């Protein structure tokens, strides 16, 4: 265990949660805050799907299915299957218990609670001590334009399995997103902020686009981790999304997006294109021990700068 240290992670729903899994073995959950991307959220099957928030909630609650990095381990799919049988367009397989969380969140939002309040309530009921903080309390949606069709990111990635070409990535929002007071406070109270190895286009950039975030980061010690090893992501559609932004799917492409506010950039030891000043570590978290190893190395970098 490290001596009391407060760390805020910026996270999507796969790469950074793997790193947080390791950090939890070295710190108390109460010393961890996670600012979570909400640009993949959607109303779905009568519930409110917030996939990255739920992955983080389930991780801290000890419920997460860590073979897929989404959903609840051992969940059943009776409702999903029956909805399909009666003709509903259930293109995402939401488990029964997972769906209960979507419905509870939808009910809270319908009663006028903010997403931050609803997430806080879910943290309490699931026994989560970490601060799990939606990036903002207004709707932001990542849309993918492919030819003449514009679709929600979930349609692109889940329904079409990322098989259609991307012509543009569009962030749709009714009002310019503003980071919540809770987010700004968490960053301000942290010894360091860790931008985890999440998708730069669909997970981290939506957080960076919230008003107030970049200013808050510029006052903190920031460590950012590349989600790419060599010229490929460890998983998911990040390469096609970076290409749509005319950026290479490499650590260097990621660094260029984060360099303004990053103090220490972490790239993988296998990368053959070392970035001056970057730290090279084994970032491939194939199991919990490897997550602990990477978290330990990052916390050591933070300790050094305290
Ligand atoms: P999403 O919300 O499910 O898209 O998840 P994230 O954005 O949090 O994470 C997706 C990114 O995590 C991908 O770009 C992967 O390359 C990256 N990733 C997944 N596992 C690892 C890992 O073990 N090491 C590193 N460095 N990146 C990873």
Coordinates of C-alpha atoms and ligand atoms in Angstrom, one line a residue:
X1 CA 0.0 0.0 0.0
X2 CA 1.1 3.5 -0.8
X3 CA 0.9 6.2 1.8
X4 CA -2.3 8.2 1.4
X5 CA -2.5 9.5 -2.1
X6 CA -5.5 10.7 -4.0
X7 CA -5.5 9.8 -7.7
X8 CA -8.1 10.7 -10.3
X9 CA -8.3 8.5 -13.4
X10 CA -9.9 9.6 -16.7
X11 CA -11.5 6.5 -18.0
X12 CA -13.5 4.7 -20.7
X13 CA -14.8 1.2 -20.3
X14 CA -11.9 -1.2 -20.9
X15 CA -8.2 -0.1 -20.9
X16 CA -8.3 2.2 -17.9
X17 CA -10.6 -0.1 -15.8
X18 CA -7.8 -2.7 -16.3
X19 CA -5.3 -0.3 -14.8
X20 CA -7.7 0.7 -12.0
X21 CA -8.1 -3.0 -11.1
X22 CA -4.4 -3.0 -10.4
X23 CA -4.4 0.3 -8.5
X24 CA -7.1 -1.0 -6.2
X25 CA -4.6 -3.5 -4.9
X26 CA -2.2 -0.7 -3.9
X27 CA -4.5 2.0 -2.7
X28 CA -7.8 2.3 -0.8
X29 CA -10.9 2.8 -3.0
X30 CA -11.7 5.9 -1.1
X31 CA -8.5 7.4 -2.5
X32 CA -9.6 6.9 -6.1
X33 CA -11.8 9.1 -8.2
X34 CA -12.7 8.2 -11.7
X35 CA -13.9 10.7 -14.3
X36 CA -15.9 8.7 -16.7
X37 CA -16.8 9.2 -20.4
X38 CA -20.5 9.4 -21.0
X39 CA -20.5 10.0 -24.8
X40 CA -21.4 6.4 -25.4
X41 CA -24.6 6.6 -23.3
X42 CA -28.0 6.0 -24.8
X43 CA -31.6 5.3 -23.8
X44 CA -32.0 1.6 -24.5
X45 CA -34.9 -0.8 -23.9
X46 CA -36.5 1.6 -21.5
X47 CA -33.3 2.0 -19.5
X48 CA -30.4 4.4 -19.5
X49 CA -27.3 2.7 -20.8
X50 CA -24.1 4.3 -19.5
X51 CA -21.6 1.6 -20.4
X52 CA -18.4 3.1 -19.1
X53 CA -19.9 4.2 -15.8
X54 CA -21.3 0.7 -15.3
X55 CA -18.0 -1.0 -16.0
X56 CA -16.4 1.2 -13.4
X57 CA -19.3 0.7 -10.9
X58 CA -19.2 -3.1 -11.3
X59 CA -15.4 -3.1 -11.1
X60 CA -15.5 -1.4 -7.6
X61 CA -18.5 -3.4 -6.5
X62 CA -16.7 -6.7 -7.4
X63 CA -19.4 -7.6 -9.9
X64 CA -17.7 -7.0 -13.2
X65 CA -17.3 -9.7 -15.8
X66 CA -13.6 -9.2 -16.4
X67 CA -13.5 -11.7 -19.3
X68 CA -15.5 -9.1 -21.4
X69 CA -14.9 -5.9 -19.4
X70 CA -18.7 -5.2 -19.5
X71 CA -21.7 -6.5 -17.7
X72 CA -22.1 -8.5 -14.5
X73 CA -20.4 -11.8 -14.0
X74 CA -22.8 -14.7 -14.2
X75 CA -25.7 -12.5 -15.3
X76 CA -28.6 -14.1 -17.1
X77 CA -30.2 -12.9 -20.3
X78 CA -33.9 -14.0 -20.0
X79 CA -35.3 -10.5 -20.5
X80 CA -33.0 -9.8 -23.5
X81 CA -34.0 -13.1 -25.1
X82 CA -37.7 -12.6 -24.5
X83 CA -37.6 -9.0 -25.8
X84 CA -36.0 -10.3 -29.0
X85 CA -38.7 -13.0 -29.3
X86 CA -41.4 -10.4 -29.1
X87 CA -39.8 -8.4 -31.9
X88 CA -37.8 -5.7 -30.0
X89 CA -34.6 -4.5 -31.6
X90 CA -32.3 -5.5 -28.8
X91 CA -29.0 -5.1 -30.6
X92 CA -27.1 -5.0 -27.4
X93 CA -27.2 -8.0 -25.1
X94 CA -28.0 -6.5 -21.7
X95 CA -28.1 -9.0 -18.9
X96 CA -31.0 -9.1 -16.4
X97 CA -29.2 -7.7 -13.4
X98 CA -27.3 -5.2 -15.6
X99 CA -30.7 -4.1 -16.9
X100 CA -31.9 -3.5 -13.4
X101 CA -29.2 -0.9 -13.1
X102 CA -30.2 0.7 -16.4
X103 CA -33.8 0.9 -15.2
X104 CA -32.9 2.3 -11.8
X105 CA -30.8 5.0 -13.5
X106 CA -33.6 5.8 -15.9
X107 CA -36.1 6.1 -13.1
X108 CA -33.8 8.5 -11.2
X109 CA -33.2 10.6 -14.3
X110 CA -36.9 10.7 -15.0
X111 CA -37.5 12.0 -11.5
X112 CA -35.1 14.9 -12.3
X113 CA -31.9 13.6 -10.6
X114 CA -28.7 14.4 -12.5
X115 CA -26.5 11.7 -13.8
X116 CA -24.0 12.6 -11.1
X117 CA -26.6 12.1 -8.4
X118 CA -27.9 8.9 -10.0
X119 CA -24.3 7.5 -10.1
X120 CA -23.7 8.5 -6.5
X121 CA -26.9 6.7 -5.5
X122 CA -25.8 3.6 -7.3
X123 CA -22.4 3.8 -5.7
X124 CA -24.0 3.8 -2.3
X125 CA -26.4 0.9 -3.0
X126 CA -23.6 -1.2 -4.5
X127 CA -21.1 -0.4 -1.7
X128 CA -18.7 1.5 -3.9
X129 CA -16.3 3.7 -1.9
X130 CA -14.5 5.3 -4.9
X131 CA -15.8 8.5 -6.4
X132 CA -17.3 7.6 -9.7
X133 CA -18.0 10.8 -11.6
X134 CA -19.7 11.2 -15.0
X135 CA -17.7 13.8 -17.0
X136 CA -20.8 16.1 -17.3
X137 CA -24.5 16.1 -16.5
X138 CA -25.8 17.0 -20.0
X139 CA -26.1 14.7 -23.0
X140 CA -23.1 14.2 -25.3
X141 CA -23.2 11.5 -28.0
X142 CA -20.4 10.2 -30.3
X143 CA -21.9 9.6 -33.7
X144 CA -20.2 7.9 -36.6
X145 CA -20.8 9.0 -40.2
X146 CA -20.4 6.3 -42.7
X147 CA -21.3 7.5 -46.3
X148 CA -24.7 9.1 -46.0
X149 CA -25.6 7.4 -42.7
X150 CA -25.0 8.8 -39.3
X151 CA -25.2 6.4 -36.4
X152 CA -24.7 6.2 -32.7
X153 CA -21.3 4.8 -31.7
X154 CA -23.0 1.8 -30.2
X155 CA -24.7 1.1 -33.6
X156 CA -21.3 1.3 -35.3
X157 CA -19.5 -0.9 -32.8
X158 CA -22.1 -3.4 -31.5
X159 CA -24.7 -3.7 -34.4
X160 CA -22.2 -3.3 -37.2
X161 CA -19.2 -4.7 -35.3
X162 CA -17.1 -1.8 -36.5
X163 CA -17.3 -3.2 -40.1
X164 CA -18.4 0.0 -41.9
X165 CA -16.0 2.7 -43.0
X166 CA -15.8 5.8 -40.9
X167 CA -16.0 9.1 -42.7
X168 CA -16.4 11.4 -39.7
X169 CA -16.7 11.3 -35.9
X170 CA -19.3 13.7 -34.7
X171 CA -20.0 14.8 -31.1
X172 CA -23.7 15.6 -30.8
X173 CA -24.9 17.7 -27.8
X174 CA -27.7 20.1 -27.2
X175 CA -25.5 22.3 -25.0
X176 CA -21.7 22.6 -24.8
X177 CA -20.6 20.1 -22.2
X178 CA -19.3 21.5 -18.9
X179 CA -17.4 19.4 -16.4
X180 CA -19.3 19.0 -13.2
X181 CA -18.2 20.7 -9.9
X182 CA -17.5 17.2 -8.5
X183 CA -15.1 16.5 -11.4
X184 CA -13.2 19.7 -11.0
X185 CA -13.1 19.2 -7.2
X186 CA -11.8 15.7 -7.5
X187 CA -9.0 16.7 -9.9
X188 CA -8.1 19.7 -7.7
X189 CA -7.8 17.4 -4.6
X190 CA -5.7 14.8 -6.4
X191 CA -1.9 14.3 -6.0
X192 CA -2.0 13.2 -9.7
X193 CA -4.3 12.5 -12.6
X194 CA -3.8 9.4 -14.6
X195 CA -5.2 9.4 -18.1
X196 CA -5.5 5.6 -18.6
X197 CA -5.0 3.6 -21.8
X198 CA -8.5 4.3 -23.1
X199 CA -9.6 5.1 -26.6
X200 CA -8.4 8.7 -27.3
X201 CA -11.2 9.5 -29.8
X202 CA -14.3 8.0 -28.1
X203 CA -13.3 7.8 -24.4
X204 CA -10.7 10.4 -23.4
X205 CA -11.4 13.3 -25.9
X206 CA -15.1 13.6 -24.9
X207 CA -13.8 14.2 -21.3
X208 CA -11.2 16.7 -22.5
X209 CA -13.9 18.5 -24.5
X210 CA -15.8 19.3 -21.3
X211 CA -15.3 23.0 -20.3
X212 CA -13.0 23.3 -17.3
X213 CA -11.2 20.0 -17.7
X214 CA -8.0 21.2 -19.5
X215 CA -7.6 24.1 -17.1
X216 CA -8.0 21.8 -14.1
X217 CA -5.5 19.3 -15.6
X218 CA -2.9 22.1 -16.2
X219 CA -2.6 22.6 -12.4
X220 CA -2.0 18.9 -11.7
X221 CA 0.7 16.3 -12.2
X222 CA -0.6 14.2 -15.1
X223 CA 0.5 10.8 -16.3
X224 CA -1.0 9.6 -19.5
X225 CA -0.8 6.0 -20.8
X226 CA -0.9 5.0 -24.5
X227 CA -3.6 2.4 -25.5
X228 CA -1.5 1.5 -28.6
X229 CA 1.4 -0.9 -28.8
X230 CA 3.4 -0.3 -31.9
X231 CA 0.8 0.8 -34.5
X232 CA -2.2 -1.1 -33.2
X233 CA -4.6 -0.8 -30.2
X234 CA -4.7 -3.7 -27.8
X235 CA -8.4 -4.1 -28.6
X236 CA -11.3 -2.3 -30.1
X237 CA -11.8 0.2 -33.0
X238 CA -9.3 2.9 -31.9
X239 CA -7.2 2.6 -35.1
X240 CA -10.1 3.3 -37.5
X241 CA -11.2 6.2 -35.2
X242 CA -7.7 7.7 -35.1
X243 CA -7.5 7.3 -38.9
X244 CA -10.8 9.3 -39.2
X245 CA -9.0 12.1 -37.3
X246 CA -6.0 11.8 -39.6
X247 CA -3.8 10.6 -36.8
X248 CA -1.6 7.6 -36.5
X249 CA -2.8 4.8 -34.2
X250 CA 0.4 4.9 -32.2
X251 CA 1.7 6.2 -28.9
X252 CA 3.0 9.2 -30.7
X253 CA -0.4 9.9 -32.2
X254 CA -1.9 9.7 -28.7
X255 CA 0.9 11.9 -27.2
X256 CA 0.1 14.6 -29.7
X257 CA -3.4 14.8 -28.4
X258 CA -2.4 14.9 -24.7
X259 CA 1.0 16.7 -24.8
X260 CA -0.5 20.1 -23.7
X261 CA -1.3 18.9 -20.2
X262 CA 0.8 15.7 -19.8
X263 CA 3.8 15.7 -17.5
X264 CA 4.8 12.0 -18.0
X265 CA 3.7 10.0 -21.0
X266 CA 3.8 6.2 -20.7
X267 CA 4.3 4.1 -23.8
X268 CA 4.8 0.3 -24.1
X269 CA 8.3 -1.3 -23.8
X270 CA 7.6 -2.9 -27.2
X271 CA 7.3 0.4 -29.0
X272 CA 10.1 0.9 -31.5
X273 CA 9.5 4.7 -31.7
X274 CA 10.4 6.1 -28.3
X275 CA 9.0 9.5 -27.6
X276 CA 11.6 11.9 -26.0
X277 CA 10.9 12.1 -22.2
X278 CA 8.4 9.2 -22.2
X279 CA 8.7 6.3 -19.8
X280 CA 8.5 2.9 -21.4
X281 CA 6.7 0.2 -19.4
X282 CA 5.0 -3.1 -20.0
X283 CA 1.5 -1.8 -20.5
X284 CA -0.1 -5.0 -21.7
X285 CA -2.5 -6.0 -18.9
X286 CA -3.3 -9.6 -19.7
X287 CA -4.2 -10.5 -16.1
X288 CA -4.5 -8.9 -12.6
X289 CA -0.9 -9.3 -11.8
X290 CA 0.1 -7.3 -14.9
X291 CA -2.4 -4.6 -14.0
X292 CA -0.9 -4.4 -10.5
X293 CA 2.6 -4.2 -12.0
X294 CA 1.7 -1.3 -14.3
X295 CA -0.2 0.6 -11.6
X296 CA 2.7 0.2 -9.2
X297 CA 5.1 1.6 -11.8
X298 CA 2.8 4.6 -12.4
X299 CA 2.3 5.2 -8.7
X300 CA 6.1 5.2 -8.3
X301 CA 6.4 7.9 -10.9
X302 CA 3.8 10.0 -9.0
X303 CA 5.6 9.4 -5.7
X304 CA 8.9 10.6 -7.3
X305 CA 7.2 13.9 -8.2
X306 CA 5.5 14.5 -4.9
Ligands
LIG1 P1 -14.2 1.3 -24.3 O1 -15.0 2.4 -23.6 O2 -14.7 -0.1 -24.1 O3 -13.9 1.7 -25.7 O4 -12.9 1.2 -23.6 P2 -11.6 2.2 -23.3 O5 -11.7 3.4 -24.2 O6 -11.5 2.4 -21.9 O7 -10.5 1.3 -23.8 C1 -10.2 0.9 -25.1 C2 -8.8 1.0 -25.3 O8 -8.1 0.3 -24.3 C3 -8.3 0.4 -26.6 O9 -7.9 1.4 -27.5 C4 -7.2 -0.6 -26.3 O10 -6.1 -0.5 -27.1 C5 -6.9 -0.2 -24.8 N1 -6.4 -1.3 -24.0 C6 -7.2 -2.4 -23.7 N2 -6.4 -3.2 -22.9 C7 -5.2 -2.6 -22.8 C8 -4.0 -3.0 -22.2 O11 -3.8 -4.1 -21.6 N3 -2.9 -2.2 -22.4 C9 -3.0 -1.0 -23.1 N4 -1.9 -0.2 -23.1 N5 -4.1 -0.6 -23.7 C10 -5.2 -1.4 -23.5

